[in-house]
PDB file of C-alpha atoms in Angstrom:
ATOM      1  CA  MET A   1      63.801  82.511 110.799  1.00  0.00           C
ATOM      2  CA  ASP A   2      64.911  79.887 113.223  1.00  0.00           C
ATOM      3  CA  ASP A   3      66.797  76.428 112.325  1.00  0.00           C
ATOM      4  CA  LYS A   4      63.638  74.438 112.755  1.00  0.00           C
ATOM      5  CA  ALA A   5      61.638  76.480 110.137  1.00  0.00           C
ATOM      6  CA  LYS A   6      64.693  76.777 107.690  1.00  0.00           C
ATOM      7  CA  LYS A   7      64.977  72.926 108.026  1.00  0.00           C
ATOM      8  CA  ALA A   8      61.147  72.534 107.561  1.00  0.00           C
ATOM      9  CA  LEU A   9      61.252  74.523 104.386  1.00  0.00           C
ATOM     10  CA  ILE A  10      64.426  72.734 102.858  1.00  0.00           C
ATOM     11  CA  GLU A  11      62.504  69.382 103.511  1.00  0.00           C
ATOM     12  CA  GLU A  12      59.371  70.449 102.039  1.00  0.00           C
ATOM     13  CA  ALA A  13      61.171  72.127  98.852  1.00  0.00           C
ATOM     14  CA  LYS A  14      63.143  68.453  98.458  1.00  0.00           C
ATOM     15  CA  HIS A  15      60.149  66.685  98.660  1.00  0.00           C
ATOM     16  CA  ALA A  16      58.362  69.120  96.421  1.00  0.00           C
ATOM     17  CA  GLN A  17      61.567  68.374  93.915  1.00  0.00           C
ATOM     18  CA  GLU A  18      61.089  64.776  94.304  1.00  0.00           C
ATOM     19  CA  VAL A  19      57.466  64.852  93.617  1.00  0.00           C
ATOM     20  CA  ALA A  20      57.726  66.645  90.445  1.00  0.00           C
ATOM     21  CA  GLN A  21      60.561  64.167  89.264  1.00  0.00           C
ATOM     22  CA  GLU A  22      58.139  61.204  90.071  1.00  0.00           C
ATOM     23  CA  VAL A  23      55.510  63.025  88.212  1.00  0.00           C
ATOM     24  CA  ALA A  24      57.538  63.940  84.979  1.00  0.00           C
ATOM     25  CA  LEU A  25      59.098  60.443  84.654  1.00  0.00           C
ATOM     26  CA  SER A  26      55.588  58.569  85.185  1.00  0.00           C
ATOM     27  CA  GLY A  27      54.149  59.888  82.120  1.00  0.00           C
ATOM     28  CA  ALA A  28      50.874  59.566  84.014  1.00  0.00           C
ATOM     29  CA  TYR A  29      50.064  63.015  83.425  1.00  0.00           C
ATOM     30  CA  LEU A  30      49.473  62.279  79.558  1.00  0.00           C
ATOM     31  CA  TYR A  31      46.751  59.893  80.115  1.00  0.00           C
ATOM     32  CA  PRO A  32      43.793  62.530  80.618  1.00  0.00           C
ATOM     33  CA  PHE A  33      44.897  63.712  76.795  1.00  0.00           C
ATOM     34  CA  LYS A  34      45.077  60.311  75.579  1.00  0.00           C
ATOM     35  CA  GLY A  35      41.707  59.880  76.729  1.00  0.00           C
ATOM     36  CA  ILE A  36      40.530  62.944  74.753  1.00  0.00           C
ATOM     37  CA  VAL A  37      41.771  61.418  71.383  1.00  0.00           C
ATOM     38  CA  TYR A  38      40.612  58.053  72.301  1.00  0.00           C
ATOM     39  CA  PHE A  39      37.259  59.369  73.284  1.00  0.00           C
ATOM     40  CA  ALA A  40      36.918  61.117  69.998  1.00  0.00           C
ATOM     41  CA  TYR A  41      37.650  58.078  68.010  1.00  0.00           C
ATOM     42  CA  HIS A  42      35.523  55.774  69.738  1.00  0.00           C
ATOM     43  CA  LYS A  43      32.110  56.830  69.261  1.00  0.00           C
ATOM     44  CA  ASP A  44      30.404  54.122  71.286  1.00  0.00           C
ATOM     45  CA  LEU A  45      31.722  55.594  74.470  1.00  0.00           C
ATOM     46  CA  TRP A  46      30.123  58.931  73.631  1.00  0.00           C
ATOM     47  CA  ARG A  47      26.349  57.262  74.580  1.00  0.00           C
ATOM     48  CA  PRO A  48      27.054  57.794  78.403  1.00  0.00           C
ATOM     49  CA  LEU A  49      27.668  61.395  77.862  1.00  0.00           C
ATOM     50  CA  LEU A  50      25.164  61.984  75.323  1.00  0.00           C
ATOM     51  CA  SER A  51      22.485  60.443  77.675  1.00  0.00           C
ATOM     52  CA  GLN A  52      23.241  63.203  80.255  1.00  0.00           C
ATOM     53  CA  VAL A  53      23.847  66.214  78.102  1.00  0.00           C
ATOM     54  CA  GLY A  54      20.317  67.763  78.739  1.00  0.00           C
ATOM     55  CA  GLN A  55      20.228  67.547  82.399  1.00  0.00           C
ATOM     56  CA  ILE A  56      23.980  68.671  82.694  1.00  0.00           C
ATOM     57  CA  SER A  57      22.874  71.753  80.417  1.00  0.00           C
ATOM     58  CA  SER A  58      20.246  72.775  82.623  1.00  0.00           C
ATOM     59  CA  LEU A  59      22.401  72.122  85.884  1.00  0.00           C
ATOM     60  CA  GLY A  60      25.345  74.188  84.608  1.00  0.00           C
ATOM     61  CA  PHE A  61      23.239  77.203  83.554  1.00  0.00           C
ATOM     62  CA  SER A  62      21.287  77.114  86.874  1.00  0.00           C
ATOM     63  CA  VAL A  63      24.502  77.147  88.850  1.00  0.00           C
ATOM     64  CA  THR A  64      26.178  79.674  86.978  1.00  0.00           C
ATOM     65  CA  GLY A  65      23.355  81.784  86.976  1.00  0.00           C
ATOM     66  CA  ALA A  66      22.473  81.847  90.453  1.00  0.00           C
ATOM     67  CA  MET A  67      26.418  82.287  91.283  1.00  0.00           C
ATOM     68  CA  PHE A  68      26.227  85.604  89.259  1.00  0.00           C
ATOM     69  CA  PHE A  69      23.079  86.864  90.416  1.00  0.00           C
ATOM     70  CA  PHE A  70      23.955  86.300  94.287  1.00  0.00           C
ATOM     71  CA  THR A  71      27.911  86.275  94.458  1.00  0.00           C
ATOM     72  CA  TYR A  72      29.065  88.630  91.556  1.00  0.00           C
ATOM     73  CA  VAL A  73      28.652  91.966  93.131  1.00  0.00           C
ATOM     74  CA  PRO A  74      30.362  91.050  96.841  1.00  0.00           C
ATOM     75  CA  GLN A  75      33.168  89.236  95.180  1.00  0.00           C
ATOM     76  CA  ALA A  76      33.892  91.989  92.667  1.00  0.00           C
ATOM     77  CA  ALA A  77      33.989  94.349  95.542  1.00  0.00           C
ATOM     78  CA  ILE A  78      36.561  92.292  97.439  1.00  0.00           C
ATOM     79  CA  MET A  79      38.520  91.852  94.415  1.00  0.00           C
ATOM     80  CA  SER A  80      38.686  95.448  93.825  1.00  0.00           C
ATOM     81  CA  PHE A  81      41.392  95.596  96.957  1.00  0.00           C
ATOM     82  CA  THR A  82      43.422  92.787  95.189  1.00  0.00           C
ATOM     83  CA  SER A  83      42.935  93.656  91.523  1.00  0.00           C
ATOM     84  CA  GLY A  84      42.088  96.953  91.275  1.00  0.00           C
ATOM     85  CA  PRO A  85      40.419  98.195  87.735  1.00  0.00           C
ATOM     86  CA  LEU A  86      40.537  94.424  86.695  1.00  0.00           C
ATOM     87  CA  ALA A  87      38.226  93.317  89.769  1.00  0.00           C
ATOM     88  CA  PRO A  88      34.945  92.731  87.462  1.00  0.00           C
ATOM     89  CA  ILE A  89      37.011  90.545  85.061  1.00  0.00           C
ATOM     90  CA  SER A  90      38.524  88.808  87.804  1.00  0.00           C
ATOM     91  CA  ALA A  91      35.302  88.159  89.963  1.00  0.00           C
ATOM     92  CA  ALA A  92      33.872  87.023  86.563  1.00  0.00           C
ATOM     93  CA  LEU A  93      36.350  84.372  86.110  1.00  0.00           C
ATOM     94  CA  LEU A  94      36.375  83.324  89.550  1.00  0.00           C
ATOM     95  CA  ILE A  95      32.731  82.882  89.779  1.00  0.00           C
ATOM     96  CA  LEU A  96      33.006  80.725  86.516  1.00  0.00           C
ATOM     97  CA  SER A  97      35.887  78.599  88.002  1.00  0.00           C
ATOM     98  CA  GLU A  98      33.314  78.163  91.244  1.00  0.00           C
ATOM     99  CA  SER A  99      30.380  77.370  89.003  1.00  0.00           C
ATOM    100  CA  SER A 100      32.445  74.821  87.108  1.00  0.00           C
ATOM    101  CA  ALA A 101      33.710  73.150  90.405  1.00  0.00           C
ATOM    102  CA  ILE A 102      30.136  73.209  91.671  1.00  0.00           C
ATOM    103  CA  THR A 103      28.373  71.889  88.649  1.00  0.00           C
ATOM    104  CA  ASN A 104      30.899  69.084  88.554  1.00  0.00           C
ATOM    105  CA  PHE A 105      30.546  68.201  91.997  1.00  0.00           C
ATOM    106  CA  LEU A 106      26.887  68.200  91.822  1.00  0.00           C
ATOM    107  CA  ALA A 107      26.823  66.312  88.426  1.00  0.00           C
ATOM    108  CA  ARG A 108      29.191  63.476  89.930  1.00  0.00           C
ATOM    109  CA  SER A 109      27.132  63.153  93.076  1.00  0.00           C
ATOM    110  CA  PHE A 110      23.540  62.748  91.598  1.00  0.00           C
ATOM    111  CA  LEU A 111      23.515  62.408  87.664  1.00  0.00           C
ATOM    112  CA  LEU A 112      26.979  60.864  86.570  1.00  0.00           C
ATOM    113  CA  GLU A 113      27.858  58.081  88.624  1.00  0.00           C
ATOM    114  CA  GLU A 114      26.540  55.386  86.684  1.00  0.00           C
ATOM    115  CA  ALA A 115      27.366  57.103  83.268  1.00  0.00           C
ATOM    116  CA  LEU A 116      31.024  57.438  84.320  1.00  0.00           C
ATOM    117  CA  THR A 117      31.046  53.974  85.635  1.00  0.00           C
ATOM    118  CA  ASP A 118      29.747  52.690  82.134  1.00  0.00           C
ATOM    119  CA  THR A 119      32.612  54.975  80.626  1.00  0.00           C
ATOM    120  CA  PHE A 120      35.538  53.437  82.478  1.00  0.00           C
ATOM    121  CA  ASP A 121      34.320  49.820  82.109  1.00  0.00           C
ATOM    122  CA  GLY A 122      33.291  50.449  78.469  1.00  0.00           C
ATOM    123  CA  THR A 123      36.833  51.409  77.702  1.00  0.00           C
ATOM    124  CA  LEU A 124      38.330  48.546  79.732  1.00  0.00           C
ATOM    125  CA  ILE A 125      36.210  46.346  77.518  1.00  0.00           C
ATOM    126  CA  SER A 126      37.325  48.126  74.304  1.00  0.00           C
ATOM    127  CA  ARG A 127      40.867  47.627  75.280  1.00  0.00           C
ATOM    128  CA  GLY A 128      40.140  43.732  75.665  1.00  0.00           C
ATOM    129  CA  HIS A 129      39.732  43.412  79.577  1.00  0.00           C
ATOM    130  CA  GLU A 130      36.414  41.784  79.538  1.00  0.00           C
ATOM    131  CA  SER A 131      37.475  39.579  82.553  1.00  0.00           C
ATOM    132  CA  LEU A 132      38.528  42.548  84.805  1.00  0.00           C
ATOM    133  CA  VAL A 133      35.008  44.104  84.029  1.00  0.00           C
ATOM    134  CA  ALA A 134      33.360  40.847  84.582  1.00  0.00           C
ATOM    135  CA  GLU A 135      34.378  41.257  88.356  1.00  0.00           C
ATOM    136  CA  GLY A 136      31.802  44.072  88.729  1.00  0.00           C
ATOM    137  CA  ARG A 137      29.132  43.600  86.282  1.00  0.00           C
ATOM    138  CA  GLN A 138      27.467  41.178  83.874  1.00  0.00           C
ATOM    139  CA  ILE A 139      28.952  41.361  80.269  1.00  0.00           C
ATOM    140  CA  LYS A 140      26.615  40.796  77.179  1.00  0.00           C
ATOM    141  CA  ARG A 141      28.577  38.447  74.746  1.00  0.00           C
ATOM    142  CA  GLN A 142      26.425  38.730  72.194  1.00  0.00           C
ATOM    143  CA  ALA A 143      26.719  42.593  71.475  1.00  0.00           C
ATOM    144  CA  GLY A 144      29.537  42.777  68.794  1.00  0.00           C
ATOM    145  CA  ARG A 145      32.229  45.260  69.155  1.00  0.00           C
ATOM    146  CA  ASP A 146      29.936  48.116  70.740  1.00  0.00           C
ATOM    147  CA  ALA A 147      31.748  48.377  74.381  1.00  0.00           C
ATOM    148  CA  ILE A 148      28.936  50.251  75.773  1.00  0.00           C
ATOM    149  CA  ALA A 149      26.519  47.882  74.167  1.00  0.00           C
ATOM    150  CA  ARG A 150      28.324  44.925  76.106  1.00  0.00           C
ATOM    151  CA  LEU A 151      27.902  46.096  79.694  1.00  0.00           C
ATOM    152  CA  GLY A 152      25.179  44.401  81.736  1.00  0.00           C
ATOM    153  CA  LYS A 153      23.984  44.481  85.027  1.00  0.00           C
ATOM    154  CA  LEU A 154      26.191  46.114  87.618  1.00  0.00           C
ATOM    155  CA  VAL A 155      27.078  43.537  90.513  1.00  0.00           C
ATOM    156  CA  LYS A 156      29.271  46.016  92.400  1.00  0.00           C
ATOM    157  CA  ARG A 157      28.530  49.419  93.472  1.00  0.00           C
ATOM    158  CA  PRO A 158      29.747  52.332  91.164  1.00  0.00           C
ATOM    159  CA  LEU A 159      32.058  54.859  91.528  1.00  0.00           C
ATOM    160  CA  ALA A 160      31.790  56.408  94.929  1.00  0.00           C
ATOM    161  CA  ARG A 161      30.117  59.789  94.947  1.00  0.00           C
ATOM    162  CA  MET A 162      32.409  63.009  95.698  1.00  0.00           C
ATOM    163  CA  LYS A 163      32.468  64.153  99.525  1.00  0.00           C
ATOM    164  CA  PRO A 164      31.091  67.794 100.343  1.00  0.00           C
ATOM    165  CA  GLN A 165      34.611  68.403 101.887  1.00  0.00           C
ATOM    166  CA  ALA A 166      36.238  67.950  98.543  1.00  0.00           C
ATOM    167  CA  LEU A 167      34.067  70.637  97.188  1.00  0.00           C
ATOM    168  CA  LEU A 168      34.733  72.858 100.200  1.00  0.00           C
ATOM    169  CA  HIS A 169      38.262  72.146  99.636  1.00  0.00           C
ATOM    170  CA  THR A 170      38.313  73.113  96.139  1.00  0.00           C
ATOM    171  CA  LEU A 171      36.436  76.350  96.766  1.00  0.00           C
ATOM    172  CA  ILE A 172      38.827  77.354  99.570  1.00  0.00           C
ATOM    173  CA  LEU A 173      41.544  77.272  97.637  1.00  0.00           C
ATOM    174  CA  LEU A 174      40.521  78.813  94.391  1.00  0.00           C
ATOM    175  CA  PRO A 175      41.940  82.123  95.001  1.00  0.00           C
ATOM    176  CA  LEU A 176      45.509  80.760  94.572  1.00  0.00           C
ATOM    177  CA  ASN A 177      44.808  80.986  90.857  1.00  0.00           C
ATOM    178  CA  PHE A 178      45.011  84.848  90.998  1.00  0.00           C
ATOM    179  CA  ILE A 179      49.028  84.306  91.981  1.00  0.00           C
ATOM    180  CA  PRO A 180      50.453  84.332  88.647  1.00  0.00           C
ATOM    181  CA  VAL A 181      52.054  80.755  87.619  1.00  0.00           C
ATOM    182  CA  VAL A 182      53.218  79.701  91.321  1.00  0.00           C
ATOM    183  CA  GLY A 183      49.578  80.031  92.789  1.00  0.00           C
ATOM    184  CA  THR A 184      47.987  77.997  89.803  1.00  0.00           C
ATOM    185  CA  ALA A 185      50.662  75.322  90.283  1.00  0.00           C
ATOM    186  CA  MET A 186      50.064  75.104  93.960  1.00  0.00           C
ATOM    187  CA  TYR A 187      46.283  74.631  93.337  1.00  0.00           C
ATOM    188  CA  ALA A 188      46.665  72.287  90.808  1.00  0.00           C
ATOM    189  CA  TYR A 189      49.048  70.160  92.946  1.00  0.00           C
ATOM    190  CA  ALA A 190      47.079  70.232  96.204  1.00  0.00           C
ATOM    191  CA  GLN A 191      44.011  69.187  94.003  1.00  0.00           C
ATOM    192  CA  GLY A 192      45.735  66.693  91.854  1.00  0.00           C
ATOM    193  CA  LYS A 193      47.409  64.966  94.704  1.00  0.00           C
ATOM    194  CA  LYS A 194      43.751  64.171  96.005  1.00  0.00           C
ATOM    195  CA  LEU A 195      41.717  63.370  93.157  1.00  0.00           C
ATOM    196  CA  GLY A 196      44.746  61.364  91.494  1.00  0.00           C
ATOM    197  CA  PRO A 197      43.722  58.223  93.224  1.00  0.00           C
ATOM    198  CA  VAL A 198      40.072  58.886  92.906  1.00  0.00           C
ATOM    199  CA  ALA A 199      40.149  58.399  89.163  1.00  0.00           C
ATOM    200  CA  HIS A 200      41.023  54.740  89.876  1.00  0.00           C
ATOM    201  CA  THR A 201      38.658  53.845  92.234  1.00  0.00           C
ATOM    202  CA  ARG A 202      36.473  51.596  89.919  1.00  0.00           C
ATOM    203  CA  TYR A 203      39.945  49.802  88.915  1.00  0.00           C
ATOM    204  CA  PHE A 204      40.736  49.043  92.447  1.00  0.00           C
ATOM    205  CA  GLN A 205      37.120  47.779  93.075  1.00  0.00           C
ATOM    206  CA  LEU A 206      37.517  45.493  89.976  1.00  0.00           C
ATOM    207  CA  LYS A 207      40.423  44.244  91.342  1.00  0.00           C
ATOM    208  CA  GLY A 208      38.963  43.741  94.364  1.00  0.00           C
ATOM    209  CA  TRP A 209      41.766  45.370  96.842  1.00  0.00           C
ATOM    210  CA  GLY A 210      40.977  46.161 100.365  1.00  0.00           C
ATOM    211  CA  GLU A 211      42.162  49.686 101.692  1.00  0.00           C
ATOM    212  CA  LYS A 212      45.655  48.513 102.673  1.00  0.00           C
ATOM    213  CA  GLN A 213      46.537  47.106  99.298  1.00  0.00           C
ATOM    214  CA  LYS A 214      45.201  50.247  97.572  1.00  0.00           C
ATOM    215  CA  ASP A 215      46.849  52.890  99.709  1.00  0.00           C
ATOM    216  CA  ALA A 216      50.100  50.796  99.527  1.00  0.00           C
ATOM    217  CA  TRP A 217      49.790  50.837  95.511  1.00  0.00           C
ATOM    218  CA  VAL A 218      49.121  54.460  95.567  1.00  0.00           C
ATOM    219  CA  GLU A 219      51.898  55.277  97.957  1.00  0.00           C
ATOM    220  CA  LYS A 220      54.292  53.656  95.506  1.00  0.00           C
ATOM    221  CA  ASN A 221      53.029  55.510  92.901  1.00  0.00           C
ATOM    222  CA  ARG A 222      52.330  58.705  94.271  1.00  0.00           C
ATOM    223  CA  GLY A 223      53.940  60.681  91.718  1.00  0.00           C
ATOM    224  CA  ALA A 224      52.200  59.061  88.945  1.00  0.00           C
ATOM    225  CA  TYR A 225      48.767  59.644  90.607  1.00  0.00           C
ATOM    226  CA  THR A 226      49.628  63.158  91.390  1.00  0.00           C
ATOM    227  CA  GLY A 227      50.387  63.691  87.592  1.00  0.00           C
ATOM    228  CA  LEU A 228      47.383  62.166  86.559  1.00  0.00           C
ATOM    229  CA  GLY A 229      45.219  64.030  89.066  1.00  0.00           C
ATOM    230  CA  MET A 230      46.776  67.466  88.191  1.00  0.00           C
ATOM    231  CA  ALA A 231      46.264  66.943  84.327  1.00  0.00           C
ATOM    232  CA  SER A 232      42.717  65.984  85.049  1.00  0.00           C
ATOM    233  CA  PHE A 233      41.954  68.747  87.286  1.00  0.00           C
ATOM    234  CA  VAL A 234      43.300  71.426  85.005  1.00  0.00           C
ATOM    235  CA  LEU A 235      40.965  70.081  82.472  1.00  0.00           C
ATOM    236  CA  GLU A 236      38.051  69.840  84.314  1.00  0.00           C
ATOM    237  CA  MET A 237      38.252  73.512  85.976  1.00  0.00           C
ATOM    238  CA  ILE A 238      37.540  74.792  82.120  1.00  0.00           C
ATOM    239  CA  PRO A 239      34.139  76.314  81.967  1.00  0.00           C
ATOM    240  CA  PHE A 240      31.515  74.769  80.377  1.00  0.00           C
ATOM    241  CA  ALA A 241      33.535  72.025  79.483  1.00  0.00           C
ATOM    242  CA  SER A 242      34.351  70.507  83.020  1.00  0.00           C
ATOM    243  CA  ILE A 243      31.765  67.451  82.551  1.00  0.00           C
ATOM    244  CA  ALA A 244      32.800  66.603  79.092  1.00  0.00           C
ATOM    245  CA  PHE A 245      36.243  66.540  80.209  1.00  0.00           C
ATOM    246  CA  SER A 246      35.239  64.411  83.205  1.00  0.00           C
ATOM    247  CA  PHE A 247      34.452  61.795  80.743  1.00  0.00           C
ATOM    248  CA  THR A 248      37.399  61.825  78.709  1.00  0.00           C
ATOM    249  CA  ASN A 249      39.380  61.948  82.053  1.00  0.00           C
ATOM    250  CA  THR A 250      37.762  58.812  82.892  1.00  0.00           C
ATOM    251  CA  VAL A 251      38.564  57.400  79.625  1.00  0.00           C
ATOM    252  CA  GLY A 252      42.095  58.247  80.171  1.00  0.00           C
ATOM    253  CA  ALA A 253      42.326  56.834  83.683  1.00  0.00           C
ATOM    254  CA  ALA A 254      40.889  53.377  82.295  1.00  0.00           C
ATOM    255  CA  LEU A 255      43.413  53.434  79.561  1.00  0.00           C
ATOM    256  CA  TRP A 256      46.009  53.537  82.394  1.00  0.00           C
ATOM    257  CA  ALA A 257      44.467  50.733  84.175  1.00  0.00           C
ATOM    258  CA  ALA A 258      44.354  49.013  80.979  1.00  0.00           C
ATOM    259  CA  ASP A 259      48.094  49.499  80.423  1.00  0.00           C
ATOM    260  CA  LEU A 260      48.662  48.452  84.031  1.00  0.00           C
ATOM    261  CA  GLU A 261      46.859  45.162  83.444  1.00  0.00           C
ATOM    262  CA  ALA A 262      48.578  44.478  80.052  1.00  0.00           C
ATOM    263  CA  ALA A 263      51.945  45.242  81.798  1.00  0.00           C
ATOM    264  CA  ARG A 264      50.971  42.377  84.463  1.00  0.00           C
ATOM    265  CA  ARG A 265      50.255  39.684  81.704  1.00  0.00           C
TER     266      ARG A 265
END
């Protein structure tokens, strides 16, 4: 190995260590789990999810069924070279992960855009940040303590749709999961680095930040956003529960935004 390659590897390892330290120190990776608890105890936040259960279930079963019908045999054949007698199981697990990723992508792009926005805004309202939410939608003052009932008409566009490149990137990297520990960590890191800032798209929108201000903030808090993205992504890769975790992750991202706003007061 030449000196340039060694230097590059050393620099990459050093960078990875620095990011790992930033992730650990930030504590942002805890917010997806805080989101689960907060969601469980605030039933008014359930409504956006419950309103979509029928369509999401149909989509999930359709995608999973189609993936098994069309891709199980060829993927099992390929897996036989790497997994041996465990190929049928490995192929099934891979297809479940692929189906979860595809279902999540399609649901976010075509079904859940407004529901996730309502969940994010409702969480902010429940934490007392009506003025921030009012930057992006009307607020119903007479609706009492029900956070979702207080959400009025949107005056700013909801969360941006996921790009097809994101789905392709996810599917291409999926086989990394079959490398024990290291491969899974690499996969989660690669996805988390991209998805972390996406979780705060609505927050940046409500703040009225432009691209430069947003990019500067994300870069300043790169470790925190990577940790948030990694934890969220791992939860959303759980088959048959990915959509539910999309909502709890949205709650978690909103809780972090609420804490950031509280710290600025």
